[in-house]
Coordinates of C-alpha atoms in Angstrom, one line a residue:
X151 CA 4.2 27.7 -7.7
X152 CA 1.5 30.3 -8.8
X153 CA -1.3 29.2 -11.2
X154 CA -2.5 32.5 -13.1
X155 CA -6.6 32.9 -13.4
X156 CA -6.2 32.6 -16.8
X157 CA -5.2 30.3 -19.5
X158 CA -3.3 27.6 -19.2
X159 CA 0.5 28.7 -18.1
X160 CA 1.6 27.4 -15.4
X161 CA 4.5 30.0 -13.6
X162 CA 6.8 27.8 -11.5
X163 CA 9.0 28.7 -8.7
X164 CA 12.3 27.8 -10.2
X165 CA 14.2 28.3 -6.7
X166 CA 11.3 26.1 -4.5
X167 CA 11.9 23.6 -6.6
X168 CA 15.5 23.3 -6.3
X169 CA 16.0 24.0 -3.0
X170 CA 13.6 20.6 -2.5
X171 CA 15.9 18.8 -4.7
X172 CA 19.1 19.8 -2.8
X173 CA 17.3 18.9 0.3
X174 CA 16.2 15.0 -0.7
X175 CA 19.5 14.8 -2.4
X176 CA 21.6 15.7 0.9
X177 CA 19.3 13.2 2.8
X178 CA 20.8 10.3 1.0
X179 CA 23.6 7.9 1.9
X180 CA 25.0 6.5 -1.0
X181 CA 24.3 2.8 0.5
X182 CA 20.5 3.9 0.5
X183 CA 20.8 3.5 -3.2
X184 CA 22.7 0.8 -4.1
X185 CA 26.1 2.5 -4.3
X186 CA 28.9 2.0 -2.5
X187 CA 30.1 4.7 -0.6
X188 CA 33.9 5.4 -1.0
X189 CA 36.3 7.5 -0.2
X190 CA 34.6 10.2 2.8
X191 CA 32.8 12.9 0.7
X192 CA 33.0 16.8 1.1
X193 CA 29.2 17.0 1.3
X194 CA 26.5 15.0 2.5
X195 CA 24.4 13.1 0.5
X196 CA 24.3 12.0 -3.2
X197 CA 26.8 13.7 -5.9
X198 CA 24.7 15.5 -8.3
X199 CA 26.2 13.2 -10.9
X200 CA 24.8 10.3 -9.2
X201 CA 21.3 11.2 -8.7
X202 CA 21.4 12.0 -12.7
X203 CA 22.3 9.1 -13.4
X204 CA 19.6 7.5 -11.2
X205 CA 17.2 9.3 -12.6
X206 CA 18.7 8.4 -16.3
X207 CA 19.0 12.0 -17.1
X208 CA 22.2 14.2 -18.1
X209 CA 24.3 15.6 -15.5
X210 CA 24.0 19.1 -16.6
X211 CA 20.1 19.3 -16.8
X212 CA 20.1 17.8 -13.0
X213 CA 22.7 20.7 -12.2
X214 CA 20.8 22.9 -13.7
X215 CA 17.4 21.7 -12.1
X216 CA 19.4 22.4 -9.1
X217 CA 20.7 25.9 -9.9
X218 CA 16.9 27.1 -10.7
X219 CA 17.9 27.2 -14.7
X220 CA 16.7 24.5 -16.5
X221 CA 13.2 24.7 -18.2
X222 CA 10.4 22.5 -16.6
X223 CA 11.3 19.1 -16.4
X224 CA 8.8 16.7 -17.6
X225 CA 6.4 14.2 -15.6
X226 CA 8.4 11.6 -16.9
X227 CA 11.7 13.4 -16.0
X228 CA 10.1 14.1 -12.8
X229 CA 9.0 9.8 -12.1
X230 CA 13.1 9.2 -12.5
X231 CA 13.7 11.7 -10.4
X232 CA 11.3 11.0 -7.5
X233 CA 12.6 6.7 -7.6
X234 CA 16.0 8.3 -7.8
X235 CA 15.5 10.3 -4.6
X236 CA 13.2 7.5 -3.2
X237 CA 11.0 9.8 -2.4
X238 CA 7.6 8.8 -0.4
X239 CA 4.0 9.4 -2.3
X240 CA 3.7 12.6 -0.8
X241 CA 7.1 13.8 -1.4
X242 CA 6.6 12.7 -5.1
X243 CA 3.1 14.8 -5.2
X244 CA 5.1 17.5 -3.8
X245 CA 7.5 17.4 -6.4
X246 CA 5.0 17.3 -9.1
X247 CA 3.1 20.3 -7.9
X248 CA 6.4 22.7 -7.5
X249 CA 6.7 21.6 -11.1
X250 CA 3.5 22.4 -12.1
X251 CA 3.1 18.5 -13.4
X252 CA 0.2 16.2 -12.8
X253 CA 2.0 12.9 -10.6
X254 CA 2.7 10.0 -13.0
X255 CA 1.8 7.0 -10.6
X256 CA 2.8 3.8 -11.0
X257 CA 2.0 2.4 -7.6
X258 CA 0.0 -0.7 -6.8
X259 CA -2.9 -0.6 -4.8
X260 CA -1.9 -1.5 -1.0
X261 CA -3.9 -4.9 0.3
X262 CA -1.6 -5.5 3.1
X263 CA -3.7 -4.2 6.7
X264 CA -1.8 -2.9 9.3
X265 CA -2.0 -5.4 12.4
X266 CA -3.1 -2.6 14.5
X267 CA -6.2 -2.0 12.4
X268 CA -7.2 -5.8 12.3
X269 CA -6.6 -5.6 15.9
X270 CA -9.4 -3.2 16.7
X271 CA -11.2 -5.0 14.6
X272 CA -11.5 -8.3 16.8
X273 CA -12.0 -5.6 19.6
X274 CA -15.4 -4.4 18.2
X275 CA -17.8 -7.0 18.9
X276 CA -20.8 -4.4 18.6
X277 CA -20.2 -3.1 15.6
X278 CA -19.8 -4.7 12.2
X279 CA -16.4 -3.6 10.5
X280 CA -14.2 -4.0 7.6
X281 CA -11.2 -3.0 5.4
X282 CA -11.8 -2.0 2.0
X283 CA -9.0 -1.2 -0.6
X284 CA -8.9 1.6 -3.0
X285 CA -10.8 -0.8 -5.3
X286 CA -13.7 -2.0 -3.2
X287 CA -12.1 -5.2 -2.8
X288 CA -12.9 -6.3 1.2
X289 CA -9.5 -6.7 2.7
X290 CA -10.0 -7.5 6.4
X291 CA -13.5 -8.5 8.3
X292 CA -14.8 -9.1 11.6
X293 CA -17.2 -11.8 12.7
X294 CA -20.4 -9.6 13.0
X295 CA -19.6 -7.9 9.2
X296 CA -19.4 -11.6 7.7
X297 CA -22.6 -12.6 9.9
X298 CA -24.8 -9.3 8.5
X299 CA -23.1 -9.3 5.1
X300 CA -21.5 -12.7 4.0
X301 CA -18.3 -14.5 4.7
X302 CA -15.8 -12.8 3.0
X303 CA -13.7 -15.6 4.0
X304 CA -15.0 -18.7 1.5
X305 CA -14.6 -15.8 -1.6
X306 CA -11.6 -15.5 -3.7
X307 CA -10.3 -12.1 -3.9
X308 CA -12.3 -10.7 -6.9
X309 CA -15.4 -11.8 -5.6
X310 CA -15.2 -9.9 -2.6
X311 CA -15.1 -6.9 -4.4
X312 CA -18.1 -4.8 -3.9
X313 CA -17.9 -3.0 -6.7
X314 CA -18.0 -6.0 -8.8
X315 CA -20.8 -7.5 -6.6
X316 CA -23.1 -4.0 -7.0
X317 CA -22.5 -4.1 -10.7
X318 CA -22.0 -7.5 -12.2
X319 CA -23.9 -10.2 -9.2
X320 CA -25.8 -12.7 -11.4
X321 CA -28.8 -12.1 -9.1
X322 CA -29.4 -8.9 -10.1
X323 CA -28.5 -5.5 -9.5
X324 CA -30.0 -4.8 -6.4
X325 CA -28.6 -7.8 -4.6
X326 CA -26.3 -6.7 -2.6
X327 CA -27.0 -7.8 0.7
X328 CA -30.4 -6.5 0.6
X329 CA -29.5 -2.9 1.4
X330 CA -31.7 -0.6 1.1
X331 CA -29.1 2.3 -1.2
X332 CA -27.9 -0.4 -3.5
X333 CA -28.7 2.6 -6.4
X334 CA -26.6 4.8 -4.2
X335 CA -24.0 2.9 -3.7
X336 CA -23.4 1.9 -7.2
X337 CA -22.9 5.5 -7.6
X338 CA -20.7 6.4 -5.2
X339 CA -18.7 3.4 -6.0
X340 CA -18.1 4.7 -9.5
X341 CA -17.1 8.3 -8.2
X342 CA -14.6 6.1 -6.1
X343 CA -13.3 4.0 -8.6
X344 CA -12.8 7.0 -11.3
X345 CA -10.3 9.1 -8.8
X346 CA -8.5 5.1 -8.1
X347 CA -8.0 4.9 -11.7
X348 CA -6.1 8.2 -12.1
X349 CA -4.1 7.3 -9.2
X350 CA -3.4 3.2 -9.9
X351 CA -3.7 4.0 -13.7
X352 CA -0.9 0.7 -14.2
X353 CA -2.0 -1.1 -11.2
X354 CA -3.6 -4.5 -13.3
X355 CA -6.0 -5.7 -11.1
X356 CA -7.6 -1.6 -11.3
X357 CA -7.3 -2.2 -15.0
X358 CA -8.8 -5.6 -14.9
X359 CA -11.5 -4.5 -13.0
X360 CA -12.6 -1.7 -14.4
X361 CA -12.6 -3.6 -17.9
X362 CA -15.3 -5.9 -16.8
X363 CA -17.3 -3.6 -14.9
X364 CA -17.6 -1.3 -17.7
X365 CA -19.5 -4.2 -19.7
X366 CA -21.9 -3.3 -17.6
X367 CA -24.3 -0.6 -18.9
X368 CA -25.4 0.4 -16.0
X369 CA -21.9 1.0 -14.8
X370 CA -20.7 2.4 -17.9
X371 CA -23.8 5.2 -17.9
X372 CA -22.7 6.5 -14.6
X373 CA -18.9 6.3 -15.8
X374 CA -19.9 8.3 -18.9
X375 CA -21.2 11.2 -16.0
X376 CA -17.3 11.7 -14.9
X377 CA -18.6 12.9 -11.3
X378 CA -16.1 12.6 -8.7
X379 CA -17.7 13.9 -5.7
X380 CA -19.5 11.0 -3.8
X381 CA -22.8 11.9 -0.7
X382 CA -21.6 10.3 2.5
X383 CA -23.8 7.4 2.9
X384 CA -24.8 7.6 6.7
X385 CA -27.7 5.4 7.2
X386 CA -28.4 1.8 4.8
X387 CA -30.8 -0.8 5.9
X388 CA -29.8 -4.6 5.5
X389 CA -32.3 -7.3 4.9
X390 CA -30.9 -10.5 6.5
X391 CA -31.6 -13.5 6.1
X392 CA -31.4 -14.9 9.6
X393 CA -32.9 -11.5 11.8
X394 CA -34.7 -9.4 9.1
X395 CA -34.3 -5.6 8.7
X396 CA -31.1 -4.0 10.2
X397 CA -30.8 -0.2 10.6
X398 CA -27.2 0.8 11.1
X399 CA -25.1 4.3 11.0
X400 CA -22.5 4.0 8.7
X401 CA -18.7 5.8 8.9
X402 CA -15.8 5.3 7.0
X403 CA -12.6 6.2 8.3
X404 CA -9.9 6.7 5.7
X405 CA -6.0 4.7 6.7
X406 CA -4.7 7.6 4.9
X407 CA -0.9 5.6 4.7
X408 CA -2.4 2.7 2.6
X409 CA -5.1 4.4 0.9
X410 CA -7.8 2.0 2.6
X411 CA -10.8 2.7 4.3
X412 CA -12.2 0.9 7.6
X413 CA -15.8 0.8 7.7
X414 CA -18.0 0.5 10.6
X415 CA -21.7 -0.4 10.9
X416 CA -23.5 0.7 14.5
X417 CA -26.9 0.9 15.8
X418 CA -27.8 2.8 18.5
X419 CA -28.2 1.2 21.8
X420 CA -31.3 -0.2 23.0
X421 CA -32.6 -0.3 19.3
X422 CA -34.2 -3.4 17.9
X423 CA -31.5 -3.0 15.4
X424 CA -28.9 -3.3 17.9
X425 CA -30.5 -6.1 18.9
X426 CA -30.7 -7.8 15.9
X427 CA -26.7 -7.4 15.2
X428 CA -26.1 -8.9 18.9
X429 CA -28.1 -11.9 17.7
X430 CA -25.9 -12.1 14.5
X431 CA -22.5 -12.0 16.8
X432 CA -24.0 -14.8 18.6
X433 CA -25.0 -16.6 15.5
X434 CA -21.8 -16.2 13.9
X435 CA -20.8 -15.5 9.9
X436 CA -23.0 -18.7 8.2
X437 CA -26.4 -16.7 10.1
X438 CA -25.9 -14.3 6.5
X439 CA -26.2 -17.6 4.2
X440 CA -29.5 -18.9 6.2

């Protein structure tokens, strides 16, 4: 596909395009889709005729699509096609971009963690870590994250969203475990949450949450901004209740398969930080409540 500097026509390889067609289409055992398989084909893969139908579109514009002569096909032409095919999420963005299409997602957000990842977790007794979901919600937690922060565990789902706790906490806007960039945060969660909307625009809960978070003015001032570039947030300071101020390094590690990110919290050894977060592991998850 080549975009031209100028204006707004997009020029699309007619021939990349089908050749990618043919090639998911050939992939495919009838069985794969539902149908039954029949008498031994000629060819492998789906008939043309069955992929159109699939994709509830007319055998000839399929052939066509295939024979680089049909105009440019839709994003909603292009959504059928993609479930037709079952393509994967990046096979589908593919798709869209030999198009020239913006993807039409209708995806949930993924809340299922991998068992590795919860794994290594447990195996981190050092460092305080969690799993967040595309929408701030805290998926997954480890002893000394519930001990520094709170015990994700005695929460219902939406109020272990941090999104929702930055922007909508009864105690104020700046309680949020006492960090020290709660104003930061709250921006970079709203960078976040913009590019989740545009890819979970359907998913209900995104919906949901972005609803009530945007009765928030504060929320909806930066959502007005449409930035979409977050600062990496290296350093915060958390004010505990039960050991006081807690310095810690901060990385985020994107689980690029289920759009997640697993943050850890460190402190450099021999600080009185570290310290600090060895008494919390010792103390446990109610040490954050005292």
């Amino acid at each position: 596909m080549r975009t031209p500097t100028s204006g707004h026509t997009v020029v699309v390889d007619k021939a990349d395009l089908a050749d990618f067609l043919r090639s998911r289409r050939e992939r495919l055992r009838p069985e794969d889709v539902g149908l039954a398989s029949g008498p031994r084909r000629r060819t492998p893969g789906l008939r043309r005729e069955e992929v159109a139908v699939l994709a509830h579109i007319s055998t000839e514009y399929y052939v066509r699509l295939e024979q680089a002569r049909a105009p440019r096909p839709s994003a909603e032409v292009l959504a059928g096609i993609a479930g037709a095919l079952l393509l994967t999420d990046t096979e589908s963005d593919h798709l869209h971009l030999l198009a020239g299409t913006a993807p039409t997602r209708r995806r949930l957000v993924c809340r299922d963690v991998r068992p590795s990842v919860l794994t290594m977790l447990e195996r981190l007794p050092r460092t305080a870590g969690f799993v967040i979901a595309a929408d701030f919600e805290v998926l997954a937690w480890n002893e000394l994250a519930a001990a520094l922060m709170e015990d994700f565990g005695s929460l219902v789902p939406a109020q272990r969203n941090l999104a929702r706790r930055a922007f909508l906490d009864p105690a104020g806007p700046d309680h949020l475990y006492g960090v020290s960039d709660a104003t930061a945060f709250r921006h970079h969660a709203v960078m976040q949450l913009r590019a989740t909307a545009t890819r979970y625009p359907t998913d209900p809960d995104v919906v949901s949450l972005l609803d009530d978070l945007r009765t928030a003015p504060d929320f909806e001032r930066l959502w007005r901004r449409h930035d979409v570039q977050p600062a990496a947030m290296l350093t915060k300071t958390f004010e505990n209740p039960a050991v006081g101020s807690v310095t810690v390094d901060c990385d985020s590690l994107l689980l690029e398969e289920s759009d997640q990110h697993l943050v850890l919290y460190t402190a450099p050894a021999g600080s009185p930080s570290a310290d600090a977060l060895a008494l919390l592991h010792m103390a446990g998850p109610l040490a954050a409540e005292r």
